[in-house]
Amino acid sequence: MSGMSHGMSVGVSGVVVPVCWLCWLMSCSVGGVGGVIGVSLPKDMMARTTYYGGVLKFRTQADPTTPGEQGRMPQIGFGTGGIFDSRVILNALQVGYRHIDTALLYGNQKQIGEAIRNFSRDDGSEYGGVARVSRKDLFVTTKLGFYPTQMALPLPPVIRDFVNNTSVKGYSRENAKGFEKIGIEQSLSESGLSYFDLCLVHTPVTSSLTFWTSEYPHEFTNWKHDEPIKPISWIQWAVSHLARVLSNHLTFPDNGYRSRKRAWKNLEALQKEGKCRYIGVSNYEVPLLQELMEYAEVLPAVNQLEIHPLRQMKEVRKFCEDNGIAVVGYGTGVVINHPVIKELGNKYNKSPAQIVLRWAIQSGIGVIPKTTRESRMRSNLESFKFKLDVPDMKILSDLDEGRAFYWETSNLHAREKQPQPQNDEL
């Protein structure tokens, strides 16, 4: 649906919204997660904000066969990693984003809270010509438990120190597995918020060795936004295979099953306390999701993964769809210089970023693009204003090679369950 007219518009609570956008959004759907992904918006939200875009829905019961509460979140969010200026986040809200994605690791909760307080009002006032919205009309995601529970390694001191120094820089206790309750208190205190809409377990890693064998794409990445994507080097190939050997054959000093279970149980407790409306995971592949479902009282609402045409995670997405778990993809920007994506951009007269975002949207995936430029904020939102043809979706689907640029979580395997202590908390 490219080339849509910007003609007629209608005023909604003092906000001008193009009629064609509203009509299209209310009439189409993109199918997908949990059997329920659409673009219908709550009428009261449409009356108060300029947000336009899809809405992800997910089941929130542990038993996916039991009809339960339907959770809702905007299909497009604003990624904030590396952004420490509250004015940028406030600008994103003004442009139309209603989902803000952060993490304890990012260290910007203070700036996010400041932006939300400036923009959220219940008095009908405006900010920069845009109607302010209530806090309940915003969706804020955070992530906890980024670091391993402990740093011990079954390796000689020299090798152990090398792994620790290269893979776990900035280690902090409050952001480690098992300390999610401490982490959420710090996040709430720094942001000034009373709750987060979604809290995720940031990674499934539970030791510094598994951390390193999962994070190596970060350490050996070979992409830049202004350069073409390069083929995998022999060093990357060797490191990836070494990581698999280490992950599969070494005995770890901690019980990964126990650490991940403790992290999830902490999130379930935070949900009961009202500090997280919904809870979920990040970077979890099928074996770890199956492991989690053995002990989960509440099914994850969301699984956040690195997803783009070169890493489509089809098996994980199918598992999540079958179990009512919404999928949100990060890292879409790493492939914008791929020649096929650039060619499609020329065909549709769209930017490569819009092509990748539109591919994800039509695939039923949530997206959280990041930028500091207002023009790109608007451009990313406009990914909802056109549609890729079926043959072009097939072309993008055929690009899948399972290539990770951030986390190689396929190296991780669910560990054999072991007897649990009476108290799973640290």
Coordinates of C-alpha atoms in Angstrom, one line a residue:
M1 CA 0.0 0.0 0.0
S2 CA 2.7 2.4 -1.0
G3 CA 2.1 6.0 -2.2
M4 CA -0.8 6.7 0.2
S5 CA -2.3 10.2 0.0
H6 CA -1.8 12.7 2.7
G7 CA -4.9 14.6 1.6
M8 CA -7.9 14.8 4.0
S9 CA -7.3 15.1 7.7
V10 CA -9.5 15.3 10.8
G11 CA -9.0 17.1 14.1
V12 CA -9.0 14.9 17.1
S13 CA -8.9 16.7 20.5
G14 CA -7.0 19.5 18.9
V15 CA -4.7 17.1 16.9
V16 CA -4.8 16.8 13.2
V17 CA -4.7 13.2 12.0
P18 CA -4.9 12.2 8.3
V19 CA -8.1 10.4 7.6
C20 CA -6.5 7.9 5.3
W21 CA -4.2 6.7 8.1
L22 CA -7.0 6.1 10.5
C23 CA -9.2 4.4 7.9
W24 CA -6.4 2.1 6.8
L25 CA -5.3 1.3 10.3
M26 CA -8.8 0.4 11.4
S27 CA -9.5 -1.7 8.4
C28 CA -6.4 -3.9 8.1
S29 CA -4.6 -6.5 10.2
V30 CA -1.3 -8.2 10.0
G31 CA -2.1 -11.6 11.7
G32 CA 0.3 -13.4 14.0
V33 CA 1.3 -13.6 17.6
G34 CA -0.9 -15.7 19.9
G35 CA -3.4 -15.6 17.0
V36 CA -4.1 -12.0 17.8
I37 CA -2.1 -9.1 16.3
G38 CA -4.0 -6.3 14.9
V39 CA -4.1 -2.6 14.5
S40 CA -7.2 -1.7 16.4
L41 CA -6.6 1.0 19.0
P42 CA -8.7 1.8 22.1
K43 CA -11.2 4.5 21.2
D44 CA -10.1 6.6 24.2
M45 CA -6.4 6.4 23.2
M46 CA -7.3 7.4 19.6
A47 CA -9.1 10.4 21.0
R48 CA -6.1 11.6 23.1
T49 CA -3.0 10.9 21.1
T50 CA -1.5 11.0 17.7
Y51 CA -0.2 7.5 18.0
Y52 CA -0.8 5.3 15.0
G53 CA 0.4 1.8 14.4
G54 CA -0.3 -1.8 15.3
V55 CA -1.1 -3.3 18.7
L56 CA 0.4 -6.5 19.9
K57 CA -1.8 -8.8 22.0
F58 CA -0.7 -11.7 24.1
R59 CA -2.2 -14.2 26.5
T60 CA -1.1 -13.8 30.1
Q61 CA -2.1 -17.2 31.6
A62 CA 0.5 -19.9 32.3
D63 CA -1.8 -22.4 30.5
P64 CA -2.1 -21.2 26.9
T65 CA -5.3 -23.3 26.4
T66 CA -7.1 -21.3 29.1
P67 CA -8.7 -18.1 27.9
G68 CA -7.3 -15.3 30.0
E69 CA -6.6 -11.7 30.1
Q70 CA -5.5 -10.1 26.8
G71 CA -2.4 -7.9 27.3
R72 CA -1.9 -5.1 24.8
M73 CA 1.2 -3.1 23.8
P74 CA 2.0 -0.9 20.8
Q75 CA 3.7 -2.8 18.0
I76 CA 6.3 -0.1 17.5
G77 CA 8.3 1.3 20.4
F78 CA 11.2 3.7 20.8
G79 CA 14.5 2.1 21.7
T80 CA 16.6 4.1 24.2
G81 CA 19.9 2.3 24.6
G82 CA 22.7 4.9 24.6
I83 CA 20.3 7.8 24.8
F84 CA 20.9 10.0 27.9
D85 CA 19.1 13.2 26.9
S86 CA 15.5 13.4 28.2
R87 CA 14.7 15.9 25.4
V88 CA 15.2 13.1 22.8
I89 CA 12.8 10.8 24.6
L90 CA 10.3 13.7 25.0
N91 CA 10.6 14.4 21.3
A92 CA 9.8 10.7 20.5
L93 CA 6.7 11.0 22.7
Q94 CA 5.7 14.2 21.0
V95 CA 6.2 12.6 17.5
G96 CA 3.8 9.8 18.4
Y97 CA 5.6 6.9 20.1
R98 CA 3.7 5.5 23.0
H99 CA 6.0 2.6 23.9
I100 CA 9.4 3.3 25.4
D101 CA 12.0 0.5 25.7
T102 CA 14.8 0.7 28.3
A103 CA 16.8 -1.5 30.6
L104 CA 18.6 -1.2 33.9
L105 CA 21.8 -1.7 31.8
Y106 CA 21.2 1.4 29.8
G107 CA 21.5 3.7 32.9
N108 CA 18.9 6.2 31.6
Q109 CA 15.9 5.6 33.8
K110 CA 16.2 9.1 35.2
Q111 CA 15.9 10.7 31.8
I112 CA 13.0 8.5 30.8
G113 CA 11.1 9.3 33.9
E114 CA 11.7 13.0 33.4
A115 CA 10.4 12.8 29.8
I116 CA 7.3 10.9 30.8
R117 CA 6.5 13.3 33.7
N118 CA 6.7 16.2 31.3
F119 CA 4.5 14.6 28.7
S120 CA 1.9 12.7 30.7
R121 CA -1.0 14.8 32.0
D122 CA -4.7 14.2 32.7
D123 CA -5.7 17.8 32.3
G124 CA -6.1 17.8 28.5
S125 CA -3.1 20.2 28.0
E126 CA -0.8 20.2 25.1
Y127 CA 3.0 19.9 24.6
G128 CA 4.4 21.4 21.5
G129 CA 1.0 21.3 19.8
V130 CA 0.4 17.7 20.7
A131 CA -2.2 16.6 23.3
R132 CA -0.5 15.2 26.4
V133 CA -1.6 11.7 27.5
S134 CA -2.2 9.9 30.7
R135 CA 0.5 7.6 32.1
K136 CA -1.8 4.7 31.6
D137 CA -1.7 5.4 27.8
L138 CA 2.1 4.9 27.7
F139 CA 3.8 1.5 27.7
V140 CA 7.2 1.4 29.3
T141 CA 9.4 -1.7 29.1
T142 CA 12.5 -2.4 31.2
K143 CA 14.9 -5.3 31.4
L144 CA 16.6 -6.8 34.5
G145 CA 19.1 -9.6 35.3
F146 CA 21.6 -8.8 32.5
Y147 CA 24.7 -10.2 34.2
P148 CA 25.5 -13.8 35.4
T149 CA 24.7 -14.7 38.9
Q150 CA 28.3 -15.3 39.8
M151 CA 31.7 -14.7 38.2
A152 CA 33.5 -18.0 39.0
L153 CA 35.0 -19.9 36.1
P154 CA 36.4 -23.5 35.9
L155 CA 39.5 -22.1 34.1
P156 CA 43.1 -21.2 34.8
P157 CA 43.4 -17.7 36.4
V158 CA 44.9 -16.0 33.3
I159 CA 42.1 -17.3 31.0
R160 CA 39.5 -16.6 33.6
D161 CA 40.6 -13.0 34.0
F162 CA 40.7 -12.5 30.3
V163 CA 37.1 -13.7 29.9
N164 CA 35.8 -11.6 32.8
N165 CA 37.6 -8.5 31.6
T166 CA 36.3 -8.8 28.0
S167 CA 32.8 -10.0 28.5
V168 CA 31.4 -8.7 31.8
K169 CA 32.6 -5.1 32.0
G170 CA 30.5 -2.9 34.2
Y171 CA 29.2 -5.8 36.3
S172 CA 26.8 -4.7 39.0
R173 CA 25.1 -6.8 41.6
E174 CA 21.7 -5.2 41.2
N175 CA 21.6 -6.1 37.5
A176 CA 22.6 -9.8 38.0
K177 CA 20.5 -12.9 38.0
G178 CA 18.7 -13.4 41.3
F179 CA 18.7 -9.7 42.2
E180 CA 15.8 -8.6 40.1
K181 CA 13.9 -7.2 43.1
I182 CA 16.8 -4.9 44.0
G183 CA 17.1 -4.0 40.3
I184 CA 13.5 -3.0 40.0
E185 CA 13.6 -0.8 43.1
Q186 CA 16.6 1.0 41.7
S187 CA 14.9 1.5 38.4
L188 CA 11.7 2.8 40.0
S189 CA 13.6 5.1 42.2
E190 CA 15.7 6.6 39.4
S191 CA 12.8 7.0 37.0
G192 CA 10.3 8.2 39.6
L193 CA 7.7 5.8 38.1
S194 CA 5.4 3.8 40.3
Y195 CA 5.4 0.7 37.9
F196 CA 6.7 -0.6 34.6
D197 CA 4.3 -2.0 32.1
L198 CA 6.7 -4.8 31.1
C199 CA 9.7 -6.3 32.9
L200 CA 11.9 -8.7 31.0
V201 CA 14.7 -11.1 32.1
H202 CA 17.4 -9.4 30.0
T203 CA 19.4 -12.6 29.1
P204 CA 19.3 -16.3 29.9
V205 CA 23.0 -16.5 30.7
T206 CA 24.0 -17.6 34.2
S207 CA 27.8 -17.7 34.3
S208 CA 30.6 -15.5 32.8
L209 CA 31.6 -18.3 30.5
T210 CA 28.1 -18.6 29.0
F211 CA 27.9 -14.8 28.9
W212 CA 31.1 -14.7 26.8
T213 CA 30.1 -17.5 24.5
S214 CA 26.7 -15.8 23.8
E215 CA 28.0 -12.2 23.5
Y216 CA 30.9 -12.8 21.1
P217 CA 29.0 -11.2 18.1
H218 CA 29.1 -8.0 20.1
E219 CA 32.9 -8.3 20.6
F220 CA 33.6 -9.3 17.0
T221 CA 30.9 -7.4 15.1
N222 CA 31.7 -6.3 11.6
W223 CA 29.0 -3.9 10.7
K224 CA 28.6 -0.1 10.7
H225 CA 25.5 1.9 9.8
D226 CA 27.4 3.7 7.0
E227 CA 29.2 0.7 5.5
P228 CA 28.0 -2.4 3.6
I229 CA 27.6 -5.7 5.5
K230 CA 30.8 -7.8 5.3
P231 CA 30.9 -11.5 5.2
I232 CA 31.9 -13.4 8.3
S233 CA 35.6 -13.5 8.8
W234 CA 37.6 -16.6 9.6
I235 CA 38.2 -15.2 13.1
Q236 CA 34.5 -14.9 13.7
W237 CA 33.9 -18.4 12.3
A238 CA 36.6 -19.8 14.6
V239 CA 35.3 -18.0 17.7
S240 CA 31.7 -19.1 17.0
H241 CA 32.7 -22.7 16.8
L242 CA 34.9 -22.4 19.9
A243 CA 31.9 -20.9 21.7
R244 CA 29.7 -23.9 20.8
V245 CA 32.3 -26.3 22.0
L246 CA 32.7 -24.5 25.3
S247 CA 29.0 -24.3 25.8
N248 CA 28.3 -27.9 25.0
H249 CA 31.2 -29.7 26.8
L250 CA 32.2 -27.7 29.9
T251 CA 30.6 -28.1 33.3
F252 CA 29.5 -24.7 34.7
P253 CA 30.0 -23.8 38.4
D254 CA 26.4 -22.7 38.9
N255 CA 23.1 -24.5 38.1
G256 CA 21.7 -22.5 35.1
Y257 CA 18.3 -24.0 35.7
R258 CA 18.1 -22.8 39.2
S259 CA 19.4 -19.3 38.4
R260 CA 16.9 -18.8 35.6
K261 CA 14.1 -20.2 37.7
R262 CA 15.0 -17.8 40.5
A263 CA 15.0 -14.8 38.1
W264 CA 11.6 -15.7 36.7
K265 CA 10.1 -16.3 40.2
N266 CA 11.4 -12.9 41.2
L267 CA 9.6 -11.3 38.2
E268 CA 6.4 -13.2 39.1
A269 CA 6.6 -11.7 42.6
L270 CA 7.2 -8.2 41.2
Q271 CA 4.1 -8.6 39.1
K272 CA 2.0 -9.6 42.1
E273 CA 3.3 -6.5 43.9
G274 CA 2.1 -4.3 41.1
K275 CA 5.6 -3.1 40.1
C276 CA 5.4 -4.9 36.7
R277 CA 2.1 -5.2 34.9
Y278 CA 3.4 -7.9 32.6
I279 CA 6.6 -10.0 32.6
G280 CA 8.6 -11.7 29.9
V281 CA 12.0 -12.7 28.7
S282 CA 14.7 -11.6 26.2
N283 CA 17.0 -13.7 24.1
Y284 CA 15.3 -16.9 25.0
E285 CA 15.3 -19.7 22.4
V286 CA 12.9 -22.7 22.3
P287 CA 14.8 -25.0 24.8
L288 CA 14.9 -22.3 27.4
L289 CA 11.3 -21.3 26.9
Q290 CA 10.3 -25.0 27.3
E291 CA 12.4 -25.1 30.5
L292 CA 10.7 -21.9 31.8
M293 CA 7.3 -23.4 31.2
E294 CA 8.1 -26.2 33.6
Y295 CA 8.1 -23.8 36.6
A296 CA 6.2 -20.7 35.4
E297 CA 3.0 -19.8 37.2
V298 CA 2.6 -17.0 34.6
L299 CA 3.5 -17.5 31.0
P300 CA 5.8 -14.9 29.5
A301 CA 3.9 -12.1 27.8
V302 CA 6.8 -11.1 25.5
N303 CA 10.1 -12.6 24.1
Q304 CA 12.4 -9.9 22.9
L305 CA 14.9 -11.1 20.3
E306 CA 17.4 -10.0 17.7
I307 CA 15.3 -10.2 14.6
H308 CA 15.9 -8.9 11.0
P309 CA 15.9 -10.5 7.6
L310 CA 19.3 -12.1 8.2
R311 CA 18.2 -13.6 11.5
Q312 CA 14.5 -14.4 11.4
M313 CA 14.3 -16.8 14.4
K314 CA 11.4 -18.7 12.7
E315 CA 11.4 -21.7 15.1
V316 CA 11.3 -19.4 18.2
R317 CA 8.6 -17.2 16.6
K318 CA 6.4 -20.3 15.8
F319 CA 6.8 -21.6 19.4
C320 CA 5.9 -18.1 20.8
E321 CA 2.9 -17.9 18.4
D322 CA 1.6 -21.3 19.5
N323 CA 1.9 -20.3 23.2
G324 CA 0.5 -16.8 23.0
I325 CA 3.8 -15.0 23.5
A326 CA 4.3 -11.7 21.6
V327 CA 7.6 -11.3 19.8
V328 CA 9.5 -8.0 19.8
G329 CA 12.5 -7.7 17.6
Y330 CA 15.6 -5.5 18.2
G331 CA 18.6 -4.9 16.0
T332 CA 16.7 -4.2 12.7
G333 CA 19.1 -1.4 11.8
V334 CA 22.1 -3.7 11.3
V335 CA 21.0 -4.8 7.8
I336 CA 19.9 -1.5 6.3
N337 CA 23.0 -1.5 4.0
H338 CA 22.2 -4.9 2.5
P339 CA 21.9 -4.5 -1.3
V340 CA 18.6 -6.4 -1.5
I341 CA 17.0 -4.1 1.1
K342 CA 18.4 -1.0 -0.6
E343 CA 16.9 -2.2 -3.9
L344 CA 13.5 -2.7 -2.4
G345 CA 13.8 0.8 -0.8
N346 CA 14.3 2.2 -4.3
K347 CA 11.3 0.2 -5.6
Y348 CA 8.9 1.5 -2.9
N349 CA 10.6 4.9 -2.6
K350 CA 11.2 4.2 1.1
S351 CA 14.3 4.2 3.2
P352 CA 16.0 0.8 3.9
A353 CA 15.1 1.2 7.6
Q354 CA 11.4 1.5 6.6
I355 CA 11.7 -1.7 4.4
V356 CA 13.1 -3.7 7.3
L357 CA 10.5 -2.3 9.8
R358 CA 7.7 -3.0 7.4
W359 CA 8.9 -6.6 6.9
A360 CA 8.8 -7.1 10.7
I361 CA 5.4 -5.4 11.0
Q362 CA 3.8 -7.6 8.3
S363 CA 5.4 -10.6 9.9
G364 CA 3.6 -9.9 13.2
I365 CA 6.7 -8.8 15.0
G366 CA 7.0 -5.8 17.3
V367 CA 9.9 -3.4 16.7
I368 CA 11.9 -0.9 18.8
P369 CA 14.0 1.2 16.4
K370 CA 16.4 3.8 18.0
T371 CA 17.4 7.2 16.7
T372 CA 18.1 10.7 18.0
R373 CA 16.8 12.5 14.9
E374 CA 13.2 13.6 14.7
S375 CA 13.1 13.1 11.0
R376 CA 14.0 9.4 11.4
M377 CA 11.6 9.0 14.3
R378 CA 8.8 10.1 12.0
S379 CA 10.1 8.0 9.1
N380 CA 10.1 4.9 11.3
L381 CA 6.5 5.5 12.3
E382 CA 5.5 5.9 8.7
S383 CA 6.4 2.2 8.2
F384 CA 2.7 1.7 8.9
K385 CA 1.7 3.7 5.8
F386 CA 2.6 1.2 3.1
K387 CA 2.7 -2.5 2.5
L388 CA 5.2 -4.9 0.9
D389 CA 4.0 -7.1 -1.8
V390 CA 3.9 -10.9 -1.2
P391 CA 6.8 -11.6 -3.6
D392 CA 8.9 -9.0 -1.9
M393 CA 8.2 -10.4 1.5
K394 CA 9.3 -13.8 0.1
I395 CA 12.6 -12.2 -1.2
L396 CA 13.3 -10.9 2.3
S397 CA 12.3 -14.2 3.9
D398 CA 14.9 -15.9 1.7
L399 CA 17.7 -13.8 3.1
D400 CA 17.6 -15.7 6.4
E401 CA 21.0 -17.1 7.3
G402 CA 20.7 -17.2 11.1
R403 CA 23.4 -14.6 11.5
A404 CA 23.6 -12.8 14.9
F405 CA 25.1 -9.4 15.4
Y406 CA 24.3 -9.1 19.1
W407 CA 23.7 -12.4 21.0
E408 CA 24.3 -15.9 19.8
T409 CA 21.8 -17.5 22.1
S410 CA 21.6 -20.8 20.1
N411 CA 24.8 -21.8 22.0
L412 CA 22.7 -22.0 25.2
H413 CA 20.9 -25.2 26.2
A414 CA 18.5 -25.9 29.0
R415 CA 20.3 -27.7 31.8
E416 CA 19.1 -30.8 33.5
K417 CA 16.8 -30.0 36.3
Q418 CA 18.3 -30.6 39.8
P419 CA 16.8 -30.7 43.3
Q420 CA 15.9 -27.2 44.4
P421 CA 16.5 -25.6 47.9
Q422 CA 13.5 -24.5 49.9
N423 CA 14.3 -20.8 49.3
D424 CA 15.1 -20.0 45.7
E425 CA 15.9 -16.3 46.4
L426 CA 19.3 -15.0 47.2

